[in-house]
Amino acid sequence: MPVSSTAVGHLVHAGLLAYLGGDTATPDVHPDQVATLARRRDLPALLDQHVPLGPDQAAVRLGVRRTDFDQVVRLGWIAPMGTVEIDYKRARGGVTEVPLYSGQDVALLPVSRPSVDWRALRTLAPGRRSPLAVLDPVDPEEGDTVFLAEAARMAGVGRAAVVNWRRRYDDFPAPVAGTDVRPRFERSAVVAWLLAHDKLAVPAGVPSATLTLRSDDTGERRFRLDDPVLELSDDAAGEDRLSGWTTDTDADTLTALTATDTGASLRRLTAPATPRLAVPGGVRVIDRFRSGSGGLRVTLAWPAGLRGSARRTGGDLVRHAVPCSAPGEACRCGRYACGGLSPDVYCPEHGRAAEPAMEWHPASGIRCTHLSRPVSAQQPA
């Protein structure tokens, strides 16, 4: 994970790296320590805790436009933890005081404000008015409070679970307003309690999927879909579906790319918790949904039987060849549980000049998965 030299300085100040000398703002550190720190799985959380963010960086971390983050500040949902003076010279009129925000507080905003449609907010087109502009700031006299139902939405549980936590745990925040029937709690205290008791986690970032499509007419294009949902069919006669938030421009381009009768080819799909996928054709846009706040969500589909693994480089579909006869001792090809192999160009039996297969199927596709099952588990054809 690349970080700035200033961020390294904050990690030194937090005691996570040893200061060896040099400028205190950009200190010298031991490369072995840096390598060890970079291997830590909790590095994103450490950066959130110890490295403050300027307004532009906070907007990127949150996945929204700078104008939307300015509205968040106006509403009183987040407060700076300090400031820093930056000398812009003549470009911006000399020294400017820039507020700094806790990375963890920024990352927790979608959790602590579950009533906001963050997915739609992250896909607003440039120039559109922020939906946050119509909201009123937090009243200093009333404070920023939540009911038990909203605390439950933060944790992703039912209201009854939060009621149970309040009874079981003596350190659950005390109500600061409301009534005995409908108590209100300080929002920051509830978030802190949920974090301390592992009832919620700090989001590591805005989930997204990256897909590369190829069309004979327009060539190859790359797209990003935020908050993706991928549904893979178990039936070769069915279809896979992928939906996500995108911009109007990308949605129009996706529609144009997939408008032909044969659709487009998916050279590579990279999505959270999903192996890289590829589809040789048939990809099309089947739905475009616009939320009330203006966000646009598109849904693509393709024949499930065509889906397979994509190569780590190049993005081509990986296929397995089921040979007409069992490979001999001289075979150098990769072999798989489905009975197929990936032909090696230098294999004396299955090189480029030889035709090894009586059947080809996409690697990690439905056919490959079916053939990989034990014989007793396979259904009769």
Short mmCIF file of C-alpha atoms in Angstrom, two decimals, residues 96-338:
data_model
loop_
_atom_site.label_atom_id
_atom_site.label_comp_id
_atom_site.label_asym_id
_atom_site.label_seq_id
_atom_site.Cartn_x
_atom_site.Cartn_y
_atom_site.Cartn_z
CA THR A 96 -3.10 28.36 4.03
CA GLU A 97 -4.37 26.57 7.12
CA VAL A 98 -5.78 23.16 6.15
CA PRO A 99 -7.96 21.11 8.55
CA LEU A 100 -7.00 17.50 9.23
CA TYR A 101 -9.50 14.71 9.91
CA SER A 102 -9.16 11.30 11.52
CA GLY A 103 -9.03 8.61 8.85
CA GLN A 104 -11.06 6.31 11.09
CA ASP A 105 -13.77 8.93 11.64
CA VAL A 106 -13.96 9.46 7.87
CA ALA A 107 -14.17 5.72 7.13
CA LEU A 108 -16.90 5.27 9.76
CA LEU A 109 -19.23 7.89 8.30
CA PRO A 110 -21.23 5.39 6.17
CA VAL A 111 -21.59 3.22 9.28
CA SER A 112 -22.48 5.99 11.73
CA ARG A 113 -24.94 7.60 9.24
CA PRO A 114 -26.90 4.59 7.91
CA SER A 115 -29.83 6.77 6.80
CA VAL A 116 -27.72 8.34 4.02
CA ASP A 117 -27.75 6.66 0.59
CA TRP A 118 -23.94 6.52 0.32
CA ARG A 119 -23.97 4.31 -2.75
CA ALA A 120 -25.93 6.88 -4.70
CA LEU A 121 -23.85 9.74 -3.27
CA ARG A 122 -20.67 8.11 -4.55
CA THR A 123 -21.93 8.02 -8.12
CA LEU A 124 -23.27 11.56 -8.49
CA ALA A 125 -22.28 13.14 -11.78
CA PRO A 126 -20.03 16.25 -11.67
CA GLY A 127 -22.04 19.45 -11.37
CA ARG A 128 -25.07 17.87 -9.69
CA ARG A 129 -26.19 19.37 -6.41
CA SER A 130 -25.30 17.33 -3.36
CA PRO A 131 -28.39 15.74 -1.71
CA LEU A 132 -26.75 16.61 1.63
CA ALA A 133 -27.23 20.32 0.88
CA VAL A 134 -30.92 20.16 1.89
CA LEU A 135 -30.19 18.68 5.35
CA ASP A 136 -29.96 20.75 8.52
CA PRO A 137 -26.77 20.75 10.62
CA VAL A 138 -26.66 19.06 14.01
CA ASP A 139 -28.28 21.29 16.64
CA PRO A 140 -25.65 22.06 19.32
CA GLU A 141 -28.32 22.22 22.01
CA GLU A 142 -30.00 18.92 21.13
CA GLY A 143 -26.74 17.16 20.31
CA ASP A 144 -26.10 14.38 17.82
CA THR A 145 -28.17 11.50 19.18
CA VAL A 146 -29.67 8.22 17.95
CA PHE A 147 -32.49 5.89 18.95
CA LEU A 148 -31.87 2.20 19.58
CA ALA A 149 -33.24 1.38 16.11
CA GLU A 150 -30.54 3.47 14.40
CA ALA A 151 -27.85 1.94 16.62
CA ALA A 152 -29.09 -1.45 15.41
CA ARG A 153 -28.76 -0.33 11.77
CA MET A 154 -25.16 0.70 12.44
CA ALA A 155 -24.34 -2.80 13.71
CA GLY A 156 -26.45 -4.58 11.08
CA VAL A 157 -28.66 -6.29 13.66
CA GLY A 158 -32.25 -6.02 14.87
CA ARG A 159 -33.37 -3.59 17.56
CA ALA A 160 -33.92 -6.47 19.99
CA ALA A 161 -30.20 -7.30 19.87
CA VAL A 162 -29.24 -3.77 20.93
CA VAL A 163 -31.84 -3.86 23.72
CA ASN A 164 -30.21 -7.10 24.90
CA TRP A 165 -26.71 -5.54 24.79
CA ARG A 166 -27.94 -2.63 26.88
CA ARG A 167 -29.18 -5.04 29.53
CA ARG A 168 -26.13 -7.32 29.51
CA TYR A 169 -23.32 -4.79 29.41
CA ASP A 170 -22.83 -2.31 32.23
CA ASP A 171 -20.67 -0.05 30.05
CA PHE A 172 -23.32 0.49 27.38
CA PRO A 173 -23.74 4.27 26.95
CA ALA A 174 -26.36 5.89 29.14
CA PRO A 175 -29.20 7.78 27.44
CA VAL A 176 -28.74 11.55 27.17
CA ALA A 177 -32.25 12.47 26.00
CA GLY A 178 -35.62 11.02 25.07
CA THR A 179 -37.90 9.00 27.35
CA ASP A 180 -37.75 5.66 29.13
CA VAL A 181 -39.68 4.12 26.25
CA ARG A 182 -37.68 5.87 23.49
CA PRO A 183 -34.26 6.78 24.92
CA ARG A 184 -31.73 8.69 22.83
CA PHE A 185 -27.99 8.07 23.00
CA GLU A 186 -24.99 10.13 21.94
CA ARG A 187 -24.02 8.91 18.48
CA SER A 188 -20.25 9.04 19.02
CA ALA A 189 -20.56 7.11 22.28
CA VAL A 190 -22.61 4.38 20.59
CA VAL A 191 -20.10 4.07 17.72
CA ALA A 192 -17.19 3.89 20.19
CA TRP A 193 -18.96 1.18 22.20
CA LEU A 194 -19.76 -0.88 19.10
CA LEU A 195 -16.12 -0.65 18.00
CA ALA A 196 -14.79 -1.60 21.45
CA HIS A 197 -17.05 -4.66 21.60
CA ASP A 198 -16.36 -5.83 18.01
CA LYS A 199 -19.94 -5.21 16.97
CA LEU A 200 -18.78 -3.35 13.86
CA ALA A 201 -15.58 -2.94 11.87
CA VAL A 202 -14.01 0.10 10.23
CA PRO A 203 -14.66 -0.18 6.47
CA ALA A 204 -11.37 -0.84 4.64
CA GLY A 205 -12.47 1.11 1.57
CA VAL A 206 -15.17 1.52 -1.03
CA PRO A 207 -15.76 -1.93 -2.59
CA SER A 208 -15.63 -1.91 -6.36
CA ALA A 209 -15.36 -4.23 -9.33
CA THR A 210 -13.19 -3.64 -12.37
CA LEU A 211 -14.24 -5.13 -15.68
CA THR A 212 -12.61 -5.01 -19.10
CA LEU A 213 -14.93 -5.47 -22.07
CA ARG A 214 -14.04 -6.01 -25.71
CA SER A 215 -16.25 -5.35 -28.71
CA ASP A 216 -15.38 -5.91 -32.37
CA ASP A 217 -16.70 -2.44 -33.21
CA THR A 218 -15.23 -0.30 -30.40
CA GLY A 219 -12.27 -2.31 -29.09
CA GLU A 220 -11.40 -2.76 -25.43
CA ARG A 221 -12.62 -0.55 -22.57
CA ARG A 222 -12.21 -0.70 -18.80
CA PHE A 223 -14.96 0.17 -16.31
CA ARG A 224 -15.45 0.45 -12.56
CA LEU A 225 -18.63 -0.55 -10.71
CA ASP A 226 -18.99 0.52 -7.07
CA ASP A 227 -20.70 -1.66 -4.45
CA PRO A 228 -20.84 -4.62 -6.87
CA VAL A 229 -23.17 -7.59 -6.51
CA LEU A 230 -22.20 -10.70 -8.50
CA GLU A 231 -24.68 -13.59 -8.83
CA LEU A 232 -23.24 -16.76 -10.42
CA SER A 233 -25.67 -19.37 -11.70
CA ASP A 234 -25.22 -23.08 -10.96
CA ASP A 235 -27.10 -23.97 -14.14
CA ALA A 236 -25.31 -23.97 -17.48
CA ALA A 237 -28.59 -22.94 -19.11
CA GLY A 238 -28.94 -19.95 -16.78
CA GLU A 239 -27.15 -16.62 -16.68
CA ASP A 240 -24.74 -14.78 -14.40
CA ARG A 241 -25.50 -11.22 -13.31
CA LEU A 242 -23.34 -8.32 -12.15
CA SER A 243 -24.71 -4.99 -10.90
CA GLY A 244 -23.02 -1.88 -9.54
CA TRP A 245 -23.13 1.91 -9.37
CA THR A 246 -21.46 3.82 -12.18
CA THR A 247 -21.47 7.16 -13.98
CA ASP A 248 -23.88 8.16 -16.72
CA THR A 249 -21.04 8.27 -19.25
CA ASP A 250 -19.79 4.76 -18.42
CA ALA A 251 -23.36 3.42 -18.38
CA ASP A 252 -23.93 4.79 -21.90
CA THR A 253 -20.63 3.31 -23.08
CA LEU A 254 -21.45 -0.08 -21.54
CA THR A 255 -24.83 -0.07 -23.26
CA ALA A 256 -23.27 0.81 -26.62
CA LEU A 257 -20.55 -1.85 -26.25
CA THR A 258 -23.05 -4.62 -25.51
CA ALA A 259 -25.81 -3.56 -27.91
CA THR A 260 -24.94 -6.04 -30.68
CA ASP A 261 -26.69 -9.38 -31.08
CA THR A 262 -23.61 -11.23 -29.82
CA GLY A 263 -22.97 -8.80 -26.97
CA ALA A 264 -19.42 -8.09 -25.83
CA SER A 265 -16.60 -10.24 -24.47
CA LEU A 266 -15.61 -9.92 -20.83
CA ARG A 267 -11.84 -10.24 -20.86
CA ARG A 268 -11.45 -9.81 -17.13
CA LEU A 269 -13.66 -9.17 -14.11
CA THR A 270 -12.03 -8.42 -10.78
CA ALA A 271 -14.46 -8.19 -7.87
CA PRO A 272 -14.14 -8.58 -4.07
CA ALA A 273 -13.92 -12.20 -2.87
CA THR A 274 -14.26 -13.49 -6.45
CA PRO A 275 -11.67 -15.18 -8.69
CA ARG A 276 -10.87 -13.34 -11.93
CA LEU A 277 -13.55 -14.20 -14.46
CA ALA A 278 -13.75 -14.03 -18.26
CA VAL A 279 -16.56 -14.62 -20.75
CA PRO A 280 -15.89 -15.01 -24.50
CA GLY A 281 -19.18 -13.32 -25.53
CA GLY A 282 -22.83 -12.64 -24.81
CA VAL A 283 -22.31 -9.89 -22.19
CA ARG A 284 -25.13 -7.32 -22.30
CA VAL A 285 -26.71 -4.58 -20.17
CA ILE A 286 -30.15 -5.71 -19.01
CA ASP A 287 -31.13 -2.96 -16.55
CA ARG A 288 -30.41 0.67 -15.64
CA PHE A 289 -31.81 1.91 -12.31
CA ARG A 290 -31.63 5.53 -11.14
CA SER A 291 -32.17 6.25 -7.46
CA GLY A 292 -34.05 9.26 -6.16
CA SER A 293 -30.78 11.07 -5.41
CA GLY A 294 -29.53 10.62 -8.98
CA GLY A 295 -27.18 7.63 -8.64
CA LEU A 296 -27.18 5.17 -11.55
CA ARG A 297 -26.92 1.40 -11.08
CA VAL A 298 -26.47 -0.91 -14.07
CA THR A 299 -26.91 -4.67 -14.32
CA LEU A 300 -25.06 -6.84 -16.83
CA ALA A 301 -25.73 -10.48 -17.67
CA TRP A 302 -24.15 -13.26 -19.72
CA PRO A 303 -24.71 -17.00 -20.35
CA ALA A 304 -23.46 -18.89 -17.31
CA GLY A 305 -22.11 -21.74 -19.43
CA LEU A 306 -19.55 -19.41 -21.05
CA ARG A 307 -18.05 -18.15 -17.81
CA GLY A 308 -14.53 -19.22 -16.85
CA SER A 309 -11.27 -18.08 -15.28
CA ALA A 310 -9.19 -15.23 -16.69
CA ARG A 311 -5.42 -15.31 -16.94
CA ARG A 312 -3.49 -13.14 -14.51
CA THR A 313 -1.91 -11.40 -17.48
CA GLY A 314 -3.64 -10.67 -20.75
CA GLY A 315 -7.15 -11.41 -19.53
CA ASP A 316 -7.80 -14.30 -21.94
CA LEU A 317 -10.19 -17.05 -20.94
CA VAL A 318 -8.46 -20.07 -19.41
CA ARG A 319 -9.76 -23.32 -20.86
CA HIS A 320 -9.20 -26.96 -20.01
CA ALA A 321 -8.84 -29.59 -22.71
CA VAL A 322 -10.18 -33.08 -22.05
CA PRO A 323 -7.79 -35.34 -24.03
CA CYS A 324 -8.96 -38.20 -26.19
CA SER A 325 -6.61 -40.54 -24.33
CA ALA A 326 -4.82 -40.46 -20.98
CA PRO A 327 -1.65 -38.34 -21.03
CA GLY A 328 1.58 -40.32 -21.23
CA GLU A 329 4.72 -40.06 -19.13
CA ALA A 330 6.20 -37.42 -21.45
CA CYS A 331 3.26 -35.04 -20.97
CA ARG A 332 4.31 -31.70 -19.47
CA CYS A 333 0.84 -30.12 -19.35
CA GLY A 334 -0.93 -29.00 -16.18
CA ARG A 335 -3.54 -31.52 -15.10
CA TYR A 336 -6.76 -30.84 -13.19
CA ALA A 337 -9.41 -32.67 -11.20
CA CYS A 338 -11.88 -32.37 -14.07
#
